[in-house]
Coordinates of C-alpha atoms (C1' of nucleotides) in Angstrom, one line a residue:
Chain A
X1 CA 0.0 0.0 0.0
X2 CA 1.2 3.3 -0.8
X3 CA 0.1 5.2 2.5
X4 CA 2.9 2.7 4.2
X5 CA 5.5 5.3 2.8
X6 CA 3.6 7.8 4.8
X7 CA 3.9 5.7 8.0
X8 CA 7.4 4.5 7.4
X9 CA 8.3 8.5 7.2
X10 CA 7.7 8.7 11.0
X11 CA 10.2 6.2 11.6
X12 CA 12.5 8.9 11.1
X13 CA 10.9 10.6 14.1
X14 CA 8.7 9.2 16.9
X15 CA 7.2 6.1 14.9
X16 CA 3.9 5.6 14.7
X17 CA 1.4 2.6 16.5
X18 CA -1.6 1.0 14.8
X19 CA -4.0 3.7 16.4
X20 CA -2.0 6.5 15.7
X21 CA -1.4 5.5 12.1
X22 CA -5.4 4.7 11.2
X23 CA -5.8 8.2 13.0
X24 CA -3.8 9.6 10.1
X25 CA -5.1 7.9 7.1
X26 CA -8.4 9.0 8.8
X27 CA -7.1 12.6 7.9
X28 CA -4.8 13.0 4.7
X29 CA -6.2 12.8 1.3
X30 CA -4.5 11.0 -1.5
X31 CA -4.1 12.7 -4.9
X32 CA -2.3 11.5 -8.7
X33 CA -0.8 14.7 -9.7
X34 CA 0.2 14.9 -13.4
X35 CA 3.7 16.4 -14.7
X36 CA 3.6 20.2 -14.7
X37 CA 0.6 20.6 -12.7
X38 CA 0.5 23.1 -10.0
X39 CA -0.6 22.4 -6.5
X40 CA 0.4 26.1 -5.2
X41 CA 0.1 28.6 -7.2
X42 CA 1.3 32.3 -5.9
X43 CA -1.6 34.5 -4.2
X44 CA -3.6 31.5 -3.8
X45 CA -3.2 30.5 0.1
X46 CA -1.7 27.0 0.7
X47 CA -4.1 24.7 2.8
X48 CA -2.2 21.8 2.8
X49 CA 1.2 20.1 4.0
X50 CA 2.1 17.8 1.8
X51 CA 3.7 14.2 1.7
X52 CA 5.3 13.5 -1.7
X53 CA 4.9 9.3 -1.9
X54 CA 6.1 9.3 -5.4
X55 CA 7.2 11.7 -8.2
X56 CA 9.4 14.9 -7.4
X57 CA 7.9 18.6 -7.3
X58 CA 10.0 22.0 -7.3
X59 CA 9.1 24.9 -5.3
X60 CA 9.9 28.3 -6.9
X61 CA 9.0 32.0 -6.5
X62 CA 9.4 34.4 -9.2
X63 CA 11.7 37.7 -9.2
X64 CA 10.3 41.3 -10.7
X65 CA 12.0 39.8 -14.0
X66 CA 9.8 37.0 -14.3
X67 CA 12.8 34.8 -13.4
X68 CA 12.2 31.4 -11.6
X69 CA 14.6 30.7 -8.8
X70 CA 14.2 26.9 -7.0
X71 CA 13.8 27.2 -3.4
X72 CA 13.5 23.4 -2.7
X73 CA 13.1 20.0 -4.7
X74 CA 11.1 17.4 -3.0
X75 CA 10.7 13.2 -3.7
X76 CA 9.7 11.1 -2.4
X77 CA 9.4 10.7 1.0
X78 CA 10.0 14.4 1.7
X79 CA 7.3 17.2 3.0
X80 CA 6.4 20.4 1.4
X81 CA 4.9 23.8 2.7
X82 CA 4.6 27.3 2.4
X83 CA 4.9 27.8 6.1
X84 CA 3.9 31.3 6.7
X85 CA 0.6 31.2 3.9
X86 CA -0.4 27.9 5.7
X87 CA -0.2 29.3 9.1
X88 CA -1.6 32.5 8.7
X89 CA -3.7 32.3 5.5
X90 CA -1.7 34.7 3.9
X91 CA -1.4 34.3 -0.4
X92 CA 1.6 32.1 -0.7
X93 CA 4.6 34.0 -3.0
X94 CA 5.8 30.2 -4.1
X95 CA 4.5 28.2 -6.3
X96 CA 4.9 24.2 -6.5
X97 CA 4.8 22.4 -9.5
X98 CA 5.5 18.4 -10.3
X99 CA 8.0 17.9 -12.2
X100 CA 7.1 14.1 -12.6
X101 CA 3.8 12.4 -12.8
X102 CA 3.5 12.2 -8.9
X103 CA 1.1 10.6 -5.7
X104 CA 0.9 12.9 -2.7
X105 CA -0.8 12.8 0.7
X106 CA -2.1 16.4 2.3
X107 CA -3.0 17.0 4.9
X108 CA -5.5 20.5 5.8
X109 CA -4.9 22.4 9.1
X110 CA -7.9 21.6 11.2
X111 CA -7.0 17.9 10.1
X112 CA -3.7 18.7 11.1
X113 CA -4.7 20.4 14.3
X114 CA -6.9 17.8 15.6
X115 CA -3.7 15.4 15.2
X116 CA -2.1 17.9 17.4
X117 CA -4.9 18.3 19.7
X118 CA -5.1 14.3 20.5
X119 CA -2.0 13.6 20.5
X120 CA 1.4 15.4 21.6
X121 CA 2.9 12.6 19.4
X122 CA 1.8 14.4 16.2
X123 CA 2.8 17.8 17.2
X124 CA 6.9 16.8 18.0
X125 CA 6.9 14.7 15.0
X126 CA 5.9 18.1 12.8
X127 CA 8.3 20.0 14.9
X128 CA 11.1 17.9 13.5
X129 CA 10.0 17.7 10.3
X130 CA 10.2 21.9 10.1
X131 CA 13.4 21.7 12.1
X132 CA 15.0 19.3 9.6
X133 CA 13.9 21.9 6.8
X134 CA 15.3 24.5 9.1
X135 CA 18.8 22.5 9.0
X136 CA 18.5 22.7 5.3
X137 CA 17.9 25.8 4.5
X138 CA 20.9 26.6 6.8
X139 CA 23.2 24.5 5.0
X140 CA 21.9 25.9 2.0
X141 CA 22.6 29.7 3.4
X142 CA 26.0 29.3 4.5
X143 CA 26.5 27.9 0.6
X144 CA 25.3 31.0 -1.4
X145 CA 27.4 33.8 0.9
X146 CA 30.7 31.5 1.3
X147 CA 31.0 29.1 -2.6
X148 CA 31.5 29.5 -6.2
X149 CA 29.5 28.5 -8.5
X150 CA 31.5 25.1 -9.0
X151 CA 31.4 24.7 -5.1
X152 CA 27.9 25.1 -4.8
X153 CA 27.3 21.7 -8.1
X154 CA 29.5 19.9 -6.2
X155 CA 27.8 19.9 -3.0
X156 CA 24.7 19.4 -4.4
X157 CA 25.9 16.3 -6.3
X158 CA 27.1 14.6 -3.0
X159 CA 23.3 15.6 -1.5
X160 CA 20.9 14.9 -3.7
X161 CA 22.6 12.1 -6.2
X162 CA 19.2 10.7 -6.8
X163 CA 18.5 13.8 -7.9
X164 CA 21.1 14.9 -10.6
X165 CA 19.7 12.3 -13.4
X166 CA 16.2 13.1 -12.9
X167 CA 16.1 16.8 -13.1
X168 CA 17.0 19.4 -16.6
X169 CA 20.2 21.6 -15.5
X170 CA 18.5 24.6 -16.5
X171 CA 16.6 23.4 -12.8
X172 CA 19.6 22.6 -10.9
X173 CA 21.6 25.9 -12.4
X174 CA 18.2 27.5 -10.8
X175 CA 18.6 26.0 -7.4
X176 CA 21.7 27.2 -7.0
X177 CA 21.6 30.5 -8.2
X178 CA 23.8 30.6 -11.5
X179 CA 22.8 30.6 -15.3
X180 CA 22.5 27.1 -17.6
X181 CA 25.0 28.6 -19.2
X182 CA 27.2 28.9 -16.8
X183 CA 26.6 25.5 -15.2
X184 CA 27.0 24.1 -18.3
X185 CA 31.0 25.5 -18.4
X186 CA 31.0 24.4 -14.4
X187 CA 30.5 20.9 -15.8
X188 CA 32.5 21.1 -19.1
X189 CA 35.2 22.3 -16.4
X190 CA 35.6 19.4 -13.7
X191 CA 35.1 16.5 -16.7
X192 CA 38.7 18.5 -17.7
X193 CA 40.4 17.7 -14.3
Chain B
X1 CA 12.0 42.4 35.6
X2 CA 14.3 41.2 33.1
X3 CA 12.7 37.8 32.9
X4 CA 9.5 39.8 31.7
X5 CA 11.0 39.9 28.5
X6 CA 10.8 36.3 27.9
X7 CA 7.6 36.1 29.3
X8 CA 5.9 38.7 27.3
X9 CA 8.2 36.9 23.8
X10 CA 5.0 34.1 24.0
X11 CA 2.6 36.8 23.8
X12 CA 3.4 36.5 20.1
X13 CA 2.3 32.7 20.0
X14 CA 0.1 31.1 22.7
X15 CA 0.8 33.6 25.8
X16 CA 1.7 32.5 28.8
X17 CA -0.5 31.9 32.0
X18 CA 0.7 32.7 35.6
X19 CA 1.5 29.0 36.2
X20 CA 3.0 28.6 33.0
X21 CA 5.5 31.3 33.5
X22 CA 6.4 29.8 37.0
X23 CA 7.3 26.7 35.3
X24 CA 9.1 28.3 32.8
X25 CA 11.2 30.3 35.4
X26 CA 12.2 27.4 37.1
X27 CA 13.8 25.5 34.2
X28 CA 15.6 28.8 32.9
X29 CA 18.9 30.0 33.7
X30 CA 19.9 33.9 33.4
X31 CA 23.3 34.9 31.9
X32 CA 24.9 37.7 31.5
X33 CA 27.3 38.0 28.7
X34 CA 30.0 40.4 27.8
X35 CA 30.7 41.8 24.6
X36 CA 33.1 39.2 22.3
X37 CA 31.9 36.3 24.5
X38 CA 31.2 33.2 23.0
X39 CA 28.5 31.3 23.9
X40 CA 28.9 28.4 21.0
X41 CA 31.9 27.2 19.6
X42 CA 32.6 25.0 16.5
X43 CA 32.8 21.2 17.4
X44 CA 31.3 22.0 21.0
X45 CA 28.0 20.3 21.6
X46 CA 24.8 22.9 21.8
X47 CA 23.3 22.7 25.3
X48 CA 20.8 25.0 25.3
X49 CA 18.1 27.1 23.2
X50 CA 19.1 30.6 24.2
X51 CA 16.4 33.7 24.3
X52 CA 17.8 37.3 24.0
X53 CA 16.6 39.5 26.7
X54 CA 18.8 42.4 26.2
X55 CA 22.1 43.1 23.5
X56 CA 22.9 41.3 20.3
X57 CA 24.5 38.3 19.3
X58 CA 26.1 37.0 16.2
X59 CA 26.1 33.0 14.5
X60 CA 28.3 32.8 12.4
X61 CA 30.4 29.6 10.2
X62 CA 33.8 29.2 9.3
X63 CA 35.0 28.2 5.6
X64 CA 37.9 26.6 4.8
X65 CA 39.9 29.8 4.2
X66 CA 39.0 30.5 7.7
X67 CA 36.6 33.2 6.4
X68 CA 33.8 34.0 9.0
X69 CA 30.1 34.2 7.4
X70 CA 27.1 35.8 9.7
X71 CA 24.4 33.7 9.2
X72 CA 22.0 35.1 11.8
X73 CA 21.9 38.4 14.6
X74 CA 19.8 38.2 17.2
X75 CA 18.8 41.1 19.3
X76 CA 16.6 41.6 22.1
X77 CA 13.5 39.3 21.8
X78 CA 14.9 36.5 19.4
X79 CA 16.0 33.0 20.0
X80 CA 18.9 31.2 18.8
X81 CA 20.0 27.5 18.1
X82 CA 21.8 25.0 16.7
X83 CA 19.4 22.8 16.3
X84 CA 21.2 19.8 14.9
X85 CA 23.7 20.0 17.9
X86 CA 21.0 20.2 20.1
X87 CA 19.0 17.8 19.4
X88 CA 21.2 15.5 18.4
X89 CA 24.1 15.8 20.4
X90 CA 26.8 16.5 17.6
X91 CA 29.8 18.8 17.4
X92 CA 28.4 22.5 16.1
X93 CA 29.3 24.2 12.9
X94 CA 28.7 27.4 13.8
X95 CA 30.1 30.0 16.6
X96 CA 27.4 32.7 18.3
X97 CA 29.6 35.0 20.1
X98 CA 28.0 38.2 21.6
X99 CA 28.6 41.5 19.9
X100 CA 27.5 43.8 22.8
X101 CA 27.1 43.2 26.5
X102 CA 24.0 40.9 26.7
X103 CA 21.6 39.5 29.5
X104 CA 20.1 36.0 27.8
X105 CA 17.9 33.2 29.5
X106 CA 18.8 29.1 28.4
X107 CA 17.0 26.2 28.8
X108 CA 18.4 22.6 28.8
X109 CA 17.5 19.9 26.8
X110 CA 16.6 18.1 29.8
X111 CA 14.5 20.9 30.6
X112 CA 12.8 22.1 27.2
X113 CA 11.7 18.3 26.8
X114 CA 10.2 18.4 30.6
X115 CA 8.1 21.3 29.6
X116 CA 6.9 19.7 26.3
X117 CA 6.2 16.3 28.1
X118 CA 3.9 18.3 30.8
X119 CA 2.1 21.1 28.7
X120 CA 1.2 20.8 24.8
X121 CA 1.5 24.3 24.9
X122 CA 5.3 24.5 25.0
X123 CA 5.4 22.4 22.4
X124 CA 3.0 24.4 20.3
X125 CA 5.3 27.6 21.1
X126 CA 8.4 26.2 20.3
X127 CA 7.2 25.0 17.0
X128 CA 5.9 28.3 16.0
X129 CA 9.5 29.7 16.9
X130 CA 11.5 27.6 14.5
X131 CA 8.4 27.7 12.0
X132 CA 9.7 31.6 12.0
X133 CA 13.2 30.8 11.7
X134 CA 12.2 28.8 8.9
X135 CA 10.1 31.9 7.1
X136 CA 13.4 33.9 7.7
X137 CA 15.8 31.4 6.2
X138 CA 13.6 30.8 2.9
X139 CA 13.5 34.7 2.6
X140 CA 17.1 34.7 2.8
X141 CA 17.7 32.1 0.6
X142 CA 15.6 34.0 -2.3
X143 CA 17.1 36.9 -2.1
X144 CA 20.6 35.3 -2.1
X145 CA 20.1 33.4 -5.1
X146 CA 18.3 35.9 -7.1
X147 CA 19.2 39.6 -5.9
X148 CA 22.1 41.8 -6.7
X149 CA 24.6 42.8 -3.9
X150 CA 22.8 46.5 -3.6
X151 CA 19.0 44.9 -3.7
X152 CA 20.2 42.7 -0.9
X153 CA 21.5 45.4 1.1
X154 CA 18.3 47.6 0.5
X155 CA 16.5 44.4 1.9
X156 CA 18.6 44.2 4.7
X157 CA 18.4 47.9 5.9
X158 CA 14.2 47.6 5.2
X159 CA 14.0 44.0 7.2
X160 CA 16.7 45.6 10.0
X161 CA 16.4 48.7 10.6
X162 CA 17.3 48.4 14.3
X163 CA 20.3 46.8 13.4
X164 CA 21.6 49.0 11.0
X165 CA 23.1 51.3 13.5
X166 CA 24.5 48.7 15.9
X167 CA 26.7 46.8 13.5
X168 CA 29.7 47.7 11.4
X169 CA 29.5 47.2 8.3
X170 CA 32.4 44.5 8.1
X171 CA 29.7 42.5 10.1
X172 CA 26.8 43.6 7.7
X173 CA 28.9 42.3 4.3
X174 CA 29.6 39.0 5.7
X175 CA 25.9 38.6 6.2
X176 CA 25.0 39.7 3.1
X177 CA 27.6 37.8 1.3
X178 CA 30.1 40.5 -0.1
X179 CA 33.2 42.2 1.0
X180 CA 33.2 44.8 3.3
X181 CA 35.1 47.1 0.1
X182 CA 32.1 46.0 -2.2
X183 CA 29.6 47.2 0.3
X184 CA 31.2 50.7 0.5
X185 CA 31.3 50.7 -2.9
X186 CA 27.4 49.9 -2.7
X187 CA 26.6 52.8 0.0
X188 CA 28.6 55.2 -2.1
X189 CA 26.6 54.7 -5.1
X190 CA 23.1 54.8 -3.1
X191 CA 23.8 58.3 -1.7
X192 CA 24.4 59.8 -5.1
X193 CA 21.4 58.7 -6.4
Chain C
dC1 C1' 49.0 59.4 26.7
dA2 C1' 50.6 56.4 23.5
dT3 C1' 49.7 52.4 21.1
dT4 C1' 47.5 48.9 19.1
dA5 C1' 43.5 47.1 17.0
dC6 C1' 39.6 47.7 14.3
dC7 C1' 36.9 50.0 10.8
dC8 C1' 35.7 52.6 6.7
dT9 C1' 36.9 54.2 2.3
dT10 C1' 39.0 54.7 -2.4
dA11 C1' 41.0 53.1 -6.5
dA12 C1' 43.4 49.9 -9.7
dT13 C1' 43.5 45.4 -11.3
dC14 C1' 41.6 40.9 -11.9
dT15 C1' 38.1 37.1 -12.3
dA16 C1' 33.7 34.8 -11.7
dC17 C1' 29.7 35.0 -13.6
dT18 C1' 25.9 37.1 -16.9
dT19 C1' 24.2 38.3 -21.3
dT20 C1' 23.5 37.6 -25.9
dA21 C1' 23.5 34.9 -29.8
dA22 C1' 23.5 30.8 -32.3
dG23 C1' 23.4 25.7 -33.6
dG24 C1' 22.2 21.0 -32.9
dG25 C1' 19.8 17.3 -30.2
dT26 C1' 15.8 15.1 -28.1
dA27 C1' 11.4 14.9 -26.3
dT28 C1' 6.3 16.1 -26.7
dT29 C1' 2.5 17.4 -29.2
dT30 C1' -0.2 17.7 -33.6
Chain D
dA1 C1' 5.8 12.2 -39.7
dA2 C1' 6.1 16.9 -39.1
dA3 C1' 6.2 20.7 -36.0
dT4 C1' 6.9 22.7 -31.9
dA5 C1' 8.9 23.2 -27.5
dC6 C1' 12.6 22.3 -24.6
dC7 C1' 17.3 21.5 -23.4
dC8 C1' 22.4 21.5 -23.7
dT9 C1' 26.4 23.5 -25.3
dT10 C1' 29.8 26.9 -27.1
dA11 C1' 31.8 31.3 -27.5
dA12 C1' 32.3 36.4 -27.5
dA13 C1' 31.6 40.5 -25.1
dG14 C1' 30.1 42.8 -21.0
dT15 C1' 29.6 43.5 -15.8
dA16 C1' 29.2 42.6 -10.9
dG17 C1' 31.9 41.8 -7.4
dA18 C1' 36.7 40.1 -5.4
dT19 C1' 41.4 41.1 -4.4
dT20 C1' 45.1 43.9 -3.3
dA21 C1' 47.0 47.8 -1.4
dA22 C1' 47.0 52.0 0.9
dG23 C1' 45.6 56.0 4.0
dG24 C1' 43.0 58.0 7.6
dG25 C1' 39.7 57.8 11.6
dT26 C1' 38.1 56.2 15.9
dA27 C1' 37.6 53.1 19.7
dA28 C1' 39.8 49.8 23.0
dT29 C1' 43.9 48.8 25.8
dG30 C1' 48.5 49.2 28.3

DNA sequence: CATTACCCTTAATCTACTTTAAGGGTATTT
DNA sequence: AAATACCCTTAAAGTAGATTAAGGGTAATG
């Protein structure tokens, strides 16, 4: 069963018994999302955490240019938000798009709060999910003021390998801030060496 | 009273009743740090989450040049972590190191995890506060990967205004990711426009 | 009070990266 | 099967930002 890769994410954390699981199915909904559809779209308010079971998704927000600059990739097995739209119901300034044919659970926030509300369980196992985001984005900071260009593709190589053959460069080179043209000397570059 | 301050810092969440501030009290401890004191070092193990009552603090990383790069200030009101150190128990990346005299409250593993276990409240709270680091990160990410040197700069002065005067500018660049020359350069041209 | 340690600025040179333009390859759609 | 939309690469020219070096100002320290 597919929802098992929901489950087995909470291994990761505080696992989850029989109850606690069937309390969760009771409360996420499961949806087939096609390549390039949108499931956030800027301005719109984002209602849902999502699950990504299978497929991958980018999120992105768009500059004054109309440029799109990757915030986050997500696979399977990894969650996806726009915090501060979900929380407060403001119009999300991402968007999130699949970039394969994909299967997601969400998840709304008086679903979510009722987990909360039931069981303390629920509520430190989302905690570390945002914290482990949180250790990310970090990461990912300390990168863009302190690498090159070339420093940045080869860290991202080492941490998302599973990554590299599925996704265009033209994404990657937006993830981490360069041109495709420029990434695309980056690689001609370290084949060289 | 000082500790007032921490109190009133959950008014912005789920405030605090009287009971719940005792509690709270009991499991802090007060520090008062002076200016160029370190409260984290690289490779130590974070021990506590640490709230800013009064003065400033900077957490910065180290590259391999043995370049420092600011990744966060925190001023009066705002928390700081290393949150895979702490919860984990491994060797930190990052340094915080006061940059004026400051008066901060810390709270144990131990202790944080005593609150969670006996009010859902705490837990709540404390999810809300790295939920805003998180919001703060993203933003930062964004602008890194997508602004030019003087947009970023404008952000910064129009996201910190309180800051602005209390930091050099040495401090400011390495936040911002530039050199401190670049950055004069950058003020220069601003006040002939 | 003298001294050292920062800190800010300016300017010349250098380089990492962008922009623009163009050509060929491979999917996706019709 | 043809047409369109992506995608990757190369290369020339342009630019944002780094590096190096130097001078002067002001705050911390003996």
């Amino acid at each position: 069963m597919i929802i098992d890769k929901l489950f087995s994410n909470f291994d990761n954390y505080l696992p989850l018994n029989s109850a606690e699981r069937h309390d969760l199915a009771g409360r996420v909904i499961q949806r087939k999302i096609k390549r390039r559809q949108f499931i956030l779209q800027e301005n719109d308010v984002c209602r849902h955490y999502t699950f990504v079971a299978e497929g991958c998704f980018k999120k992105f927000q768009v500059d004054d240019k109309g440029t799109e600059h990757n915030l986050q990739f997500a696979a399977e097995g990894d969650w996806l938000m726009e915090i501060v739209s979900f929380y407060f119901e403001k119009p999300s300034r991402v968007y999130i798009e699949a970039i394969e044919p994909s299967v997601i659970f969400q998840i709304s926030k008086p679903d979510l709060f009722h987990l909360f509300d039931n069981n303390s369980k629920f509520d430190r196992n989302f905690r570390v999910i945002v914290e482990n985001r949180l250790v990310e984005t970090e990461n990912r900071i300390f990168q863009a003021i302190s690498s090159t260009a070339e420093e940045r593709y080869l860290a991202f190589i080492k941490q998302y390998p599973h990554l590299l053959s599925r996704l265009p460069n033209t994404q990657i080179a937006s993830y981490l801030g360069m041109t495709p043209e420029f990434l695309s000397k980056v690689r001609k570059d370290l084949l060289k060496i």
